[in-house]
CSV table of C-alpha atoms and ligand atoms in Angstrom, one decimal:
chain,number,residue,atom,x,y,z
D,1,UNK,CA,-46.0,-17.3,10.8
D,2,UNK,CA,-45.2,-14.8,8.1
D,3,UNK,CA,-47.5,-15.3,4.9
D,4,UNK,CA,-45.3,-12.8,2.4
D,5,UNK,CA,-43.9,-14.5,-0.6
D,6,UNK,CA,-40.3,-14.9,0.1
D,7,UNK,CA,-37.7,-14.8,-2.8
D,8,UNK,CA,-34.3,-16.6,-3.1
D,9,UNK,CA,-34.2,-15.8,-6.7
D,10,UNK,CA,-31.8,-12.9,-7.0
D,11,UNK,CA,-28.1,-12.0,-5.7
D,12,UNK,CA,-28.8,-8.6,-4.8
D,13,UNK,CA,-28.0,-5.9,-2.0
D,14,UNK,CA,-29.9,-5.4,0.5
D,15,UNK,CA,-31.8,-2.1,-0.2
D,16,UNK,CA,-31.0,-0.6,3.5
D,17,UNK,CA,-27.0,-1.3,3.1
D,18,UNK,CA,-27.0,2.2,0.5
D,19,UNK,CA,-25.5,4.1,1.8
D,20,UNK,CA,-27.9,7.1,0.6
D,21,UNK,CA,-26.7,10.6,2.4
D,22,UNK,CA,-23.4,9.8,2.1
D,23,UNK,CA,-23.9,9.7,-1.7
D,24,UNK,CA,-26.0,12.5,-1.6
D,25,UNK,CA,-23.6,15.0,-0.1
D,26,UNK,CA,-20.7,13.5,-2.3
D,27,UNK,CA,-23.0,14.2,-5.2
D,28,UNK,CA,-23.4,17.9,-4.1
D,29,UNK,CA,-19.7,18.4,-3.5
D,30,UNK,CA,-18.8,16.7,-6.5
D,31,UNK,CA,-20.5,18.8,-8.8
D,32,UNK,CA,-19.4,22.4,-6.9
D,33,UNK,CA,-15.6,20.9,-7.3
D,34,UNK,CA,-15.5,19.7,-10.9
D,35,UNK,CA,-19.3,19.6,-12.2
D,36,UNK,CA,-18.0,20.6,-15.9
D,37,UNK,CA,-15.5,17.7,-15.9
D,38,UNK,CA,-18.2,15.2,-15.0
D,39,UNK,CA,-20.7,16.2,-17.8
D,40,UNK,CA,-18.3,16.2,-20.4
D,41,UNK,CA,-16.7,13.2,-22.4
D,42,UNK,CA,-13.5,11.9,-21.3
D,43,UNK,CA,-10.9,8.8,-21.7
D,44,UNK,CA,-12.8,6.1,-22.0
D,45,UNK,CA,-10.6,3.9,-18.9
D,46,UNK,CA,-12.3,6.3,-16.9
D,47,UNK,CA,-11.9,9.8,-14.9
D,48,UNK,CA,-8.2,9.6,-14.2
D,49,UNK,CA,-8.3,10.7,-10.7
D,50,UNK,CA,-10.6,8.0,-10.0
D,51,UNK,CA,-8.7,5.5,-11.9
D,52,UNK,CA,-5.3,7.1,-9.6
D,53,UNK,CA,-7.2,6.7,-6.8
D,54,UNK,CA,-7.7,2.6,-8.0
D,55,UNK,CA,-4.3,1.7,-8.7
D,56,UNK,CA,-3.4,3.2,-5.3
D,57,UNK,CA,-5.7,1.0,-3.6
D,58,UNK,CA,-4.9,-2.0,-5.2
D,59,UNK,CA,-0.9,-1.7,-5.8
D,60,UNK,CA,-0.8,-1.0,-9.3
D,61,UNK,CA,0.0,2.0,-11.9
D,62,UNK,CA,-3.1,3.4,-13.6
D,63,UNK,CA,-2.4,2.2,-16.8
D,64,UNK,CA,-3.6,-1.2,-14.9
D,65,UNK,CA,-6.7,-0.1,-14.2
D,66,UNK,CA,-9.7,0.4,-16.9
D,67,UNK,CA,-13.3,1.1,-15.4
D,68,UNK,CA,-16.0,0.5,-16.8
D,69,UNK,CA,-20.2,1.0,-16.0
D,70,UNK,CA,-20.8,-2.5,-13.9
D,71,UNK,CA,-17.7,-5.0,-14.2
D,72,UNK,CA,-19.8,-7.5,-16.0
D,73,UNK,CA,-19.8,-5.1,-19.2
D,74,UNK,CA,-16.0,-5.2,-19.0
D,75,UNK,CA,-16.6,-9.1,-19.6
D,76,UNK,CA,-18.4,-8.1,-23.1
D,77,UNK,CA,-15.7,-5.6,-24.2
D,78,UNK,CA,-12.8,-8.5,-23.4
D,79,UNK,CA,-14.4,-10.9,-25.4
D,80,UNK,CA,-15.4,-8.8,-28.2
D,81,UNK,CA,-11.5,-7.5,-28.5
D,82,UNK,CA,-9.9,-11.1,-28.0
D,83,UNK,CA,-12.7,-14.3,-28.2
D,84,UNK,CA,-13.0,-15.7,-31.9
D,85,UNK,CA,-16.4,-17.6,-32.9
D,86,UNK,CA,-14.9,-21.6,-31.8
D,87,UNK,CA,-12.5,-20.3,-28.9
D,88,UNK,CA,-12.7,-22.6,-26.3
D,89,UNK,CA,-13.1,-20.7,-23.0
D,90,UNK,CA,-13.2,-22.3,-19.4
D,91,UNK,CA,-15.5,-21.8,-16.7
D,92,UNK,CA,-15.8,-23.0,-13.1
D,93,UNK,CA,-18.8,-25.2,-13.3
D,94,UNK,CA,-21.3,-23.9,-11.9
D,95,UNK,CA,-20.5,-20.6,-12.4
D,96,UNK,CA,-22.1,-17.1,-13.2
D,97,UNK,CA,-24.4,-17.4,-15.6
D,98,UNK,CA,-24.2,-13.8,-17.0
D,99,UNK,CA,-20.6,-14.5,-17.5
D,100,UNK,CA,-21.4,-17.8,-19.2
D,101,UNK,CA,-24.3,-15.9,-21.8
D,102,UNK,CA,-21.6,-14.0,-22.9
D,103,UNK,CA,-18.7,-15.8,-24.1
D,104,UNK,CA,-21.2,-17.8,-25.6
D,105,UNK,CA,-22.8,-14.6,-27.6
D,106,UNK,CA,-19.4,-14.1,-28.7
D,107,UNK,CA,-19.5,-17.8,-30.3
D,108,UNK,CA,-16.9,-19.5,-27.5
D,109,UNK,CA,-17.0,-23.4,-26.9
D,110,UNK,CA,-17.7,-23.0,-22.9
D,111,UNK,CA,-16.4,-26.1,-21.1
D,112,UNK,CA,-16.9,-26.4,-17.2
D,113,UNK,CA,-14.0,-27.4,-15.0
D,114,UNK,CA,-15.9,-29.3,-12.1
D,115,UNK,CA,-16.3,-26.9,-8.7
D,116,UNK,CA,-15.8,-28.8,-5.7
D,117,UNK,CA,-16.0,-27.3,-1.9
D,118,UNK,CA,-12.2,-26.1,-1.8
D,119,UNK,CA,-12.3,-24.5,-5.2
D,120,UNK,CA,-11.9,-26.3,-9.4
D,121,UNK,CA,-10.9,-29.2,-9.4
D,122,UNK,CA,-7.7,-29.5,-10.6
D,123,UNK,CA,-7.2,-33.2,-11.7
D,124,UNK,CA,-10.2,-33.0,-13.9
D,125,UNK,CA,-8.3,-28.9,-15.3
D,126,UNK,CA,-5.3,-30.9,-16.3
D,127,UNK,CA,-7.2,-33.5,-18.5
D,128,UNK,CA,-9.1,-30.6,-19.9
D,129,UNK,CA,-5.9,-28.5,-20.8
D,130,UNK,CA,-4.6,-31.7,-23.1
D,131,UNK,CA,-6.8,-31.7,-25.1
D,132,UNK,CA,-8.0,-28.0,-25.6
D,133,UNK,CA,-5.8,-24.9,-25.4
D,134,UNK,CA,-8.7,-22.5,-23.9
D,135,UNK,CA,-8.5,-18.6,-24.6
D,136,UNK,CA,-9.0,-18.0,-20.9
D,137,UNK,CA,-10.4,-19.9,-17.8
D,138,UNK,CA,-12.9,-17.9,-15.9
D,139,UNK,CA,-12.5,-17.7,-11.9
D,140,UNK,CA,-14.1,-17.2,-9.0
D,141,UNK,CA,-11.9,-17.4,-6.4
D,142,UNK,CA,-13.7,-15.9,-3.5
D,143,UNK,CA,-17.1,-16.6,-2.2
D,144,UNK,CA,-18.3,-17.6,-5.9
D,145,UNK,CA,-21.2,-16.8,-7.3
D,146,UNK,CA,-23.5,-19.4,-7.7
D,147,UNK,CA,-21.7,-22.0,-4.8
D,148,UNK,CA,-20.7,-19.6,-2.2
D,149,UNK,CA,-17.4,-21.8,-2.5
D,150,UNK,CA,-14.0,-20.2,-1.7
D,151,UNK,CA,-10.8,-21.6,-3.6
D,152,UNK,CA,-7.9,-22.8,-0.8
D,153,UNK,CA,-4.3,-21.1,-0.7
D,154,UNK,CA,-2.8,-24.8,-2.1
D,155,UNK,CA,-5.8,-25.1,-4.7
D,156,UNK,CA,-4.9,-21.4,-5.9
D,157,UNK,CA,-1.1,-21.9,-5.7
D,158,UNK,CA,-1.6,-25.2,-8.3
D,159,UNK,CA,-3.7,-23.4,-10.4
D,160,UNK,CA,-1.2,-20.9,-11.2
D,161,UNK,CA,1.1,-23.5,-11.9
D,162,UNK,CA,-0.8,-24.9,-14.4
D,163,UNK,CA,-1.8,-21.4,-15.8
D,164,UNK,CA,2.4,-21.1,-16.4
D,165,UNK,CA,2.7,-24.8,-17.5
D,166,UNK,CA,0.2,-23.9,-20.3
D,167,UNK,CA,0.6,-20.4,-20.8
D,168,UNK,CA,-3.1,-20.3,-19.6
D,169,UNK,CA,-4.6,-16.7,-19.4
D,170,UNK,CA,-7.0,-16.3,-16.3
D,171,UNK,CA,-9.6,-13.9,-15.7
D,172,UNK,CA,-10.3,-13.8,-11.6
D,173,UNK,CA,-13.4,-12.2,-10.8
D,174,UNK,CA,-13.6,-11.0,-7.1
D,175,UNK,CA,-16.6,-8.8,-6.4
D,176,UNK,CA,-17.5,-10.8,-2.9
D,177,UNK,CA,-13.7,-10.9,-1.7
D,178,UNK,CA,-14.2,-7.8,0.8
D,179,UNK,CA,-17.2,-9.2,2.3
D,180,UNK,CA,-15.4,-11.8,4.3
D,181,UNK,CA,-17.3,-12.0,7.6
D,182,UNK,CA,-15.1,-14.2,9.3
D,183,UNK,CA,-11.9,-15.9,8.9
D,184,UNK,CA,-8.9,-14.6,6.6
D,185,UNK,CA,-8.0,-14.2,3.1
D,186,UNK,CA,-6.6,-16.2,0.5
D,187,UNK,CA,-4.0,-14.3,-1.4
D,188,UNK,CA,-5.7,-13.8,-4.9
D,189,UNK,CA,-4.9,-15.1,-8.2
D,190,UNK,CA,-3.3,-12.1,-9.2
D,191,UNK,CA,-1.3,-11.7,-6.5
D,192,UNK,CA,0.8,-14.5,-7.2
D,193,UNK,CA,0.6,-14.3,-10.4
D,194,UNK,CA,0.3,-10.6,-11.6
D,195,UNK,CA,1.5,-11.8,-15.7
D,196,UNK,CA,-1.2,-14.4,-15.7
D,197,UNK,CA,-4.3,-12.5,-14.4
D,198,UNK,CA,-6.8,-10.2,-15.6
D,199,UNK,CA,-8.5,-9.2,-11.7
D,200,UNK,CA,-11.8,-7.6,-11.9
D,201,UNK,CA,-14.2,-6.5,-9.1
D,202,UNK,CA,-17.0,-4.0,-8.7
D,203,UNK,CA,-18.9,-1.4,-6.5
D,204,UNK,CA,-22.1,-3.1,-6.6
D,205,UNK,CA,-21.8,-5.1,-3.6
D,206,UNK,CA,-19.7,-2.2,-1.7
D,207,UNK,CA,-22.0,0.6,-2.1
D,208,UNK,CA,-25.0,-0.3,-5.2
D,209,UNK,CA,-25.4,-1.4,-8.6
D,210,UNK,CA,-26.8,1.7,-9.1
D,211,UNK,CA,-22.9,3.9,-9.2
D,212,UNK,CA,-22.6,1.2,-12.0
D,213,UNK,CA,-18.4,0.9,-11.3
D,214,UNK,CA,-17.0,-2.0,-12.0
D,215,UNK,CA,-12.7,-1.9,-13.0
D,216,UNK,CA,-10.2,-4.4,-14.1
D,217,UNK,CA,-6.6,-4.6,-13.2
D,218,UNK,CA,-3.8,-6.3,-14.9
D,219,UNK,CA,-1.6,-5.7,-18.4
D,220,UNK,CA,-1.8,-2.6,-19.6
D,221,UNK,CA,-1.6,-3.2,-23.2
D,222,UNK,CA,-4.2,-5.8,-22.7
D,223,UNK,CA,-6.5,-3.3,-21.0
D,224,UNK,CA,-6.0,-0.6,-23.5
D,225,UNK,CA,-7.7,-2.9,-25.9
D,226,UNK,CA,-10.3,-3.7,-23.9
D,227,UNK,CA,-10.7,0.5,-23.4
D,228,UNK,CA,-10.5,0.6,-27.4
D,229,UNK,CA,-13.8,-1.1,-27.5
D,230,UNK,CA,-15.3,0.9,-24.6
D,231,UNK,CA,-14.7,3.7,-26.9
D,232,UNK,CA,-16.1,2.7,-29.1
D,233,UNK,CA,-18.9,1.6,-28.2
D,234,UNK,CA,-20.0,4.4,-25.1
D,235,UNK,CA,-17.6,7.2,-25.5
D,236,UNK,CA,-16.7,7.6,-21.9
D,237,UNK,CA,-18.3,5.5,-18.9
D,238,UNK,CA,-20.4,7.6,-16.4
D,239,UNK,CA,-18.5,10.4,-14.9
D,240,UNK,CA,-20.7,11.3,-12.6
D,241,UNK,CA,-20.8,8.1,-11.4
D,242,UNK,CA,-17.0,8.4,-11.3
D,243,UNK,CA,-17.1,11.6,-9.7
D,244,UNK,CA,-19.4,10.7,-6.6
D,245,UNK,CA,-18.1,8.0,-6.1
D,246,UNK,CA,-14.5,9.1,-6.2
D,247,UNK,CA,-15.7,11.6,-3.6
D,248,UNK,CA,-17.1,9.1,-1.2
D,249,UNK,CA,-13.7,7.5,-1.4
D,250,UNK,CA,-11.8,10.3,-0.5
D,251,UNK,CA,-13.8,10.9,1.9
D,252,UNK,CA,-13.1,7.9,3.7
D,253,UNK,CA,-16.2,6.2,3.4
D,254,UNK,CA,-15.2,2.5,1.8
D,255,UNK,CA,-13.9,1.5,5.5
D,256,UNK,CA,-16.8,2.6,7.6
D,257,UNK,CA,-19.4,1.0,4.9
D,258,UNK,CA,-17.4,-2.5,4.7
D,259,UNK,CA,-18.0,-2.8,8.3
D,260,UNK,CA,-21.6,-1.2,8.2
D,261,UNK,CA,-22.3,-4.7,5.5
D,262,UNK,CA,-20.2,-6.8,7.2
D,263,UNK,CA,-22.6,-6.4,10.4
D,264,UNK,CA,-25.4,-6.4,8.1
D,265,UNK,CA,-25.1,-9.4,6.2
D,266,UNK,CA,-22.7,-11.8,8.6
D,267,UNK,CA,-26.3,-12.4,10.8
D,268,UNK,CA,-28.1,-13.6,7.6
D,269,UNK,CA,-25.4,-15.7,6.9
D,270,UNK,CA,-25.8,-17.1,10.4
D,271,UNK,CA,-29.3,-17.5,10.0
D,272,UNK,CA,-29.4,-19.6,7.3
D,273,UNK,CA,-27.0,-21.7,8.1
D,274,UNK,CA,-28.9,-22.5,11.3
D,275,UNK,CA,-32.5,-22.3,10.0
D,276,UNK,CA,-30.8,-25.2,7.4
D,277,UNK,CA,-29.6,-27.2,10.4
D,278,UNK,CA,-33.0,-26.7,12.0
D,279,UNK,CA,-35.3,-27.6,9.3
D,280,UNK,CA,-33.0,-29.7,6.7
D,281,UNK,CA,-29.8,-31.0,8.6
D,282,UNK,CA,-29.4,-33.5,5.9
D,283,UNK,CA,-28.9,-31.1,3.8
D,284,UNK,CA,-25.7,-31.1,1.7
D,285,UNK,CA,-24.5,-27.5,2.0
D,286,UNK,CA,-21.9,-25.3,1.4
D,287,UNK,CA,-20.7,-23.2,4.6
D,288,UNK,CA,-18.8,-20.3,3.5
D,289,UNK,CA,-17.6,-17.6,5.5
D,290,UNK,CA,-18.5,-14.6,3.4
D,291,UNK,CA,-20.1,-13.3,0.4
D,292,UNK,CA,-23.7,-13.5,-0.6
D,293,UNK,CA,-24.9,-17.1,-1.5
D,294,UNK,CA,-24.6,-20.4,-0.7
D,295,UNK,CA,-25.9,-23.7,-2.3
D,296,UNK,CA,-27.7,-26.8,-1.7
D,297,UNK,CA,-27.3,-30.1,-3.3
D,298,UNK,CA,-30.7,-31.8,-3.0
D,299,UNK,CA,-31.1,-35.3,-2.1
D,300,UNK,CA,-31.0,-37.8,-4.5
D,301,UNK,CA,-34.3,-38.0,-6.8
D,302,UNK,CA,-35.4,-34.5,-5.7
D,303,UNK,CA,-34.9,-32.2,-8.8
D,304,UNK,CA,-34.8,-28.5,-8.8
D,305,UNK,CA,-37.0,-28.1,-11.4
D,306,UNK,CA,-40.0,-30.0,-8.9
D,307,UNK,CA,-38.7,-28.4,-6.2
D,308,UNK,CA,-39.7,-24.8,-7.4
D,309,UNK,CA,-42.8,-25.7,-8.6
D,310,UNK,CA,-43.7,-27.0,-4.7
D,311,UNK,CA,-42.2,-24.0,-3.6
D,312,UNK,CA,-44.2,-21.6,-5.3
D,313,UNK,CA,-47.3,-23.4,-4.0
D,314,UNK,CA,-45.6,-21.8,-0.2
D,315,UNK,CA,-44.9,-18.5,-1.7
D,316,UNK,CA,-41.5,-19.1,-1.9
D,317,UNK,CA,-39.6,-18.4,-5.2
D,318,UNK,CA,-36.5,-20.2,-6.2
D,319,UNK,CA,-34.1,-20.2,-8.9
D,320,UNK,CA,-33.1,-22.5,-11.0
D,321,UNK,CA,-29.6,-23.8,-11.5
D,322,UNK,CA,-29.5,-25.1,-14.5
D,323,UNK,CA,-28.3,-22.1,-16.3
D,324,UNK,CA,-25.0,-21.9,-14.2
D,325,UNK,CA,-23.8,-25.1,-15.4
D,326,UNK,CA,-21.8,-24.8,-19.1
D,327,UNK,CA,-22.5,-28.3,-20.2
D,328,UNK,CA,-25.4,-29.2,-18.1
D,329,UNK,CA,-25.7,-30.9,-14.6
D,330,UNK,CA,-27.0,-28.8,-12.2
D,331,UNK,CA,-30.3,-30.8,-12.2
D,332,UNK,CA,-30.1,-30.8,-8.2
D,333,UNK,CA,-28.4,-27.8,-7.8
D,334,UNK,CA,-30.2,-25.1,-5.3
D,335,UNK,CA,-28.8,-21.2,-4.6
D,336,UNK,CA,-29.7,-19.6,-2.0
D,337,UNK,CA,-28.8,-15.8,-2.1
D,338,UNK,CA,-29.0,-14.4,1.6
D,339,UNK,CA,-28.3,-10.9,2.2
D,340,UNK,CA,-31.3,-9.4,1.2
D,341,UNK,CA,-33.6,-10.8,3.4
D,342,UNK,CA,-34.0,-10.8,7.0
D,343,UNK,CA,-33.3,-13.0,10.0
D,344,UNK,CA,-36.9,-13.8,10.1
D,345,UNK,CA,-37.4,-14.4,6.5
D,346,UNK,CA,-34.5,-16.2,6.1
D,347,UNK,CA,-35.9,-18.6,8.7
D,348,UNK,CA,-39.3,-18.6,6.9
D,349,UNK,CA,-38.1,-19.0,3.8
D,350,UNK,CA,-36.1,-22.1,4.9
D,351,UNK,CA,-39.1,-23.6,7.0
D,352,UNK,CA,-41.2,-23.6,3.9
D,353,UNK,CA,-38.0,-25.3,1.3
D,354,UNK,CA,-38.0,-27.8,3.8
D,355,UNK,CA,-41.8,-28.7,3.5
D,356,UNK,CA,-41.6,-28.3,-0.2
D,357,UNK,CA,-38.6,-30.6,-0.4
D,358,UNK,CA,-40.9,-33.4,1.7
D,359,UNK,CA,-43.5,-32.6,-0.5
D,360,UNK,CA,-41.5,-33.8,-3.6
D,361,UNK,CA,-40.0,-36.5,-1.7
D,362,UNK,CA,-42.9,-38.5,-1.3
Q,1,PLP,C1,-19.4,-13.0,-10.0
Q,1,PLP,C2,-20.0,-11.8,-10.5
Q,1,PLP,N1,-19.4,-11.0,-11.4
Q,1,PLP,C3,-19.9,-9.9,-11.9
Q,1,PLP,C4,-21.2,-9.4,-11.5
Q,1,PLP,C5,-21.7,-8.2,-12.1
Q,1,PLP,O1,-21.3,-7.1,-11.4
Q,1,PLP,P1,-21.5,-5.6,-11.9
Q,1,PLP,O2,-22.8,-5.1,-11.3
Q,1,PLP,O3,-20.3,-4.9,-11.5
Q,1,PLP,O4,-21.6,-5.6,-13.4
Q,1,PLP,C6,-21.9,-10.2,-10.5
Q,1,PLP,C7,-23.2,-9.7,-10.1
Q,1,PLP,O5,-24.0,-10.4,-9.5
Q,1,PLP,C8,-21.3,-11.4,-10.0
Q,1,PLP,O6,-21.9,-12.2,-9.1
């Protein structure tokens, strides 16, 4: 048995998914085609064949599309160019707690819309919409970050319903939604709706954080505002970064690496759902079929707080959920981020939450 401290503290990418040479040679020819272009200042939505490439990929004109360094930045220059100190903005709840530090740095009134297995729950959305007229509701639809939950065609369909009933602006955040492992897609948000949706997803979990590319998609006149404040505040996002990465793409590298993940990380996602029917099958989980995390509700008078404390006695570090709930709750919330470990540590690290859980049972 395996004495390494495990970790299921952090959502990141498994180190070995990079996909290094292939960046490296991109780099190289990147530079010999349009090195002077990359080192020098540009629009700040972002190197415009990049951004053409974008908008070809996902349907759109590239006027849709602003990039930005990491999508979650794109979060901070949407509220800084429309959220007001005493907005009320709407998240799923739990939800990502990044996203949730900042609307509240920008002064918004965060209210959680309970998440429940098939996506919000849209009873409690409705009662919530009377009384408060939010500046957005936050979204996400697809393998959601922190339940591993995925919203259902009929759940998504409703939503946008209500979003027209009460001219309710949504922001669907969907950097999981390629890393389906099995099963099919939900149409997203902005697909049936394109008027209603601000979509945003990222490079992080397709090649690294480190290309820092995230992009949004949606109103142009919207987005230009949003790019106002990028310039204002960096100039121009990375080029480089634009440049390799454009060259990767156009090299046909996004298809051979989805699959390369997809292999990688559809295992883990097998292990721990079995190593949690091994060691805890009274566990109430969540089963997705895709993304990076899923989530444990612990039993009744276990509390996260005492479980991690046990857990770190076994070398085994969790997070804790409190911070992913807007208006608390969360108490017995557990994530459990799974692509960066292996089979084996996966199964360790769930042999040793199971004996910290009876450990705080007693
Ligand atoms: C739901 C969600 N949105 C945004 C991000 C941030 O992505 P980026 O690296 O593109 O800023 C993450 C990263 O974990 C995430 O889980």
């Amino acid at each position: 048995m395996s004495t390494e401290t495990i970790n299921f503290t952090r959502g990141v990418p498994a180190n070995e998914s990079f996909p290094l040479a292939e960046l490296s040679a991109a780099a190289s020819a990147a530079i010999a085609k349009q090195g002077d272009a990359l080192m020098q200042y540009g629009p700040a939505a972002g190197l415009a064949a990049l951004r053409a490439w974008l908008a070809d990929w996902q349907g759109v004109k590239p006027e849709q599309i602003l990039t930005g360094n990491g999508s979650l930045e794109l979060v901070e220059f949407l509220c800084t160019a429309f959220i007001k100190p005493g907005d009320v903005v709407f998240t799923e709840s739990p939800s990502y707690d990044r996203a949730i530090t900042l609307f509240r740095r920008h002064g918004a009134n965060v209210i959680g819309v309970p998440l429940q297995a098939d996506g919000p729950d849209l009873e409690a959305l409705e009662k919530l919409l009377a009384q408060h007229k939010p500046k957005l509701f936050y979204v996400i639809p697809d393998f959601q970050n922190p339940s591993g939950a995925t919203c259902s065609a009929a759940k998504r369909r409703r939503l946008i319903e209500l979003a027209e009933q009460h001219d309710l602006q949504l922001l669907e955040d969907a950097p999981y939604r390629l890393l389906r492992y099995r099963g099919s897609d939900e149409p997203t948000l902005f697909e049936l709706a394109p008027h209603r949706v601000l979509h945003m997803s990222s490079f992080t979990k397709l090649i690294a954080p480190g290309v820092r590319l995230g992009f949004m998609k949606g109103d142009a006149a919207k987005l230009a505002k949003i790019g106002k404040v990028a310039e204002d505040t960096y100039i121009s996002p990375g080029y480089f970064a634009h440049g390799v990465t454009l060259e990767w793409l156009q090299a046909g590298k996004l298809g051979p690496q989805l699959e390369k993940i997809k292999a990688l990380y559809a295992p883990r996602l097998d292990a721990i759902l079995a190593a949690l029917d091994k060691y805890i099958p009274d566990a109430v989980a969540t089963r997705p079929d895709g993304g990076f995390f899923l989530s444990l509700t612990l039993p009744e008078g276990v509390s996260t707080t005492d479980l991690r404390k046990a857990a770190a006695e076994l070398k085994l570090n969790l997070a804790d959920g409190l911070a992913f709930f807007p208006q608390g709750g969360g108490e017995r919330f557990l994530r459990l981020p799974f692509c960066a470990l292996d089979a084996a540590q996966i199964d360790e690290g769930i042999r040793r939450l199971a004996e910290a859980v009876k450990a705080v049972r007693k």
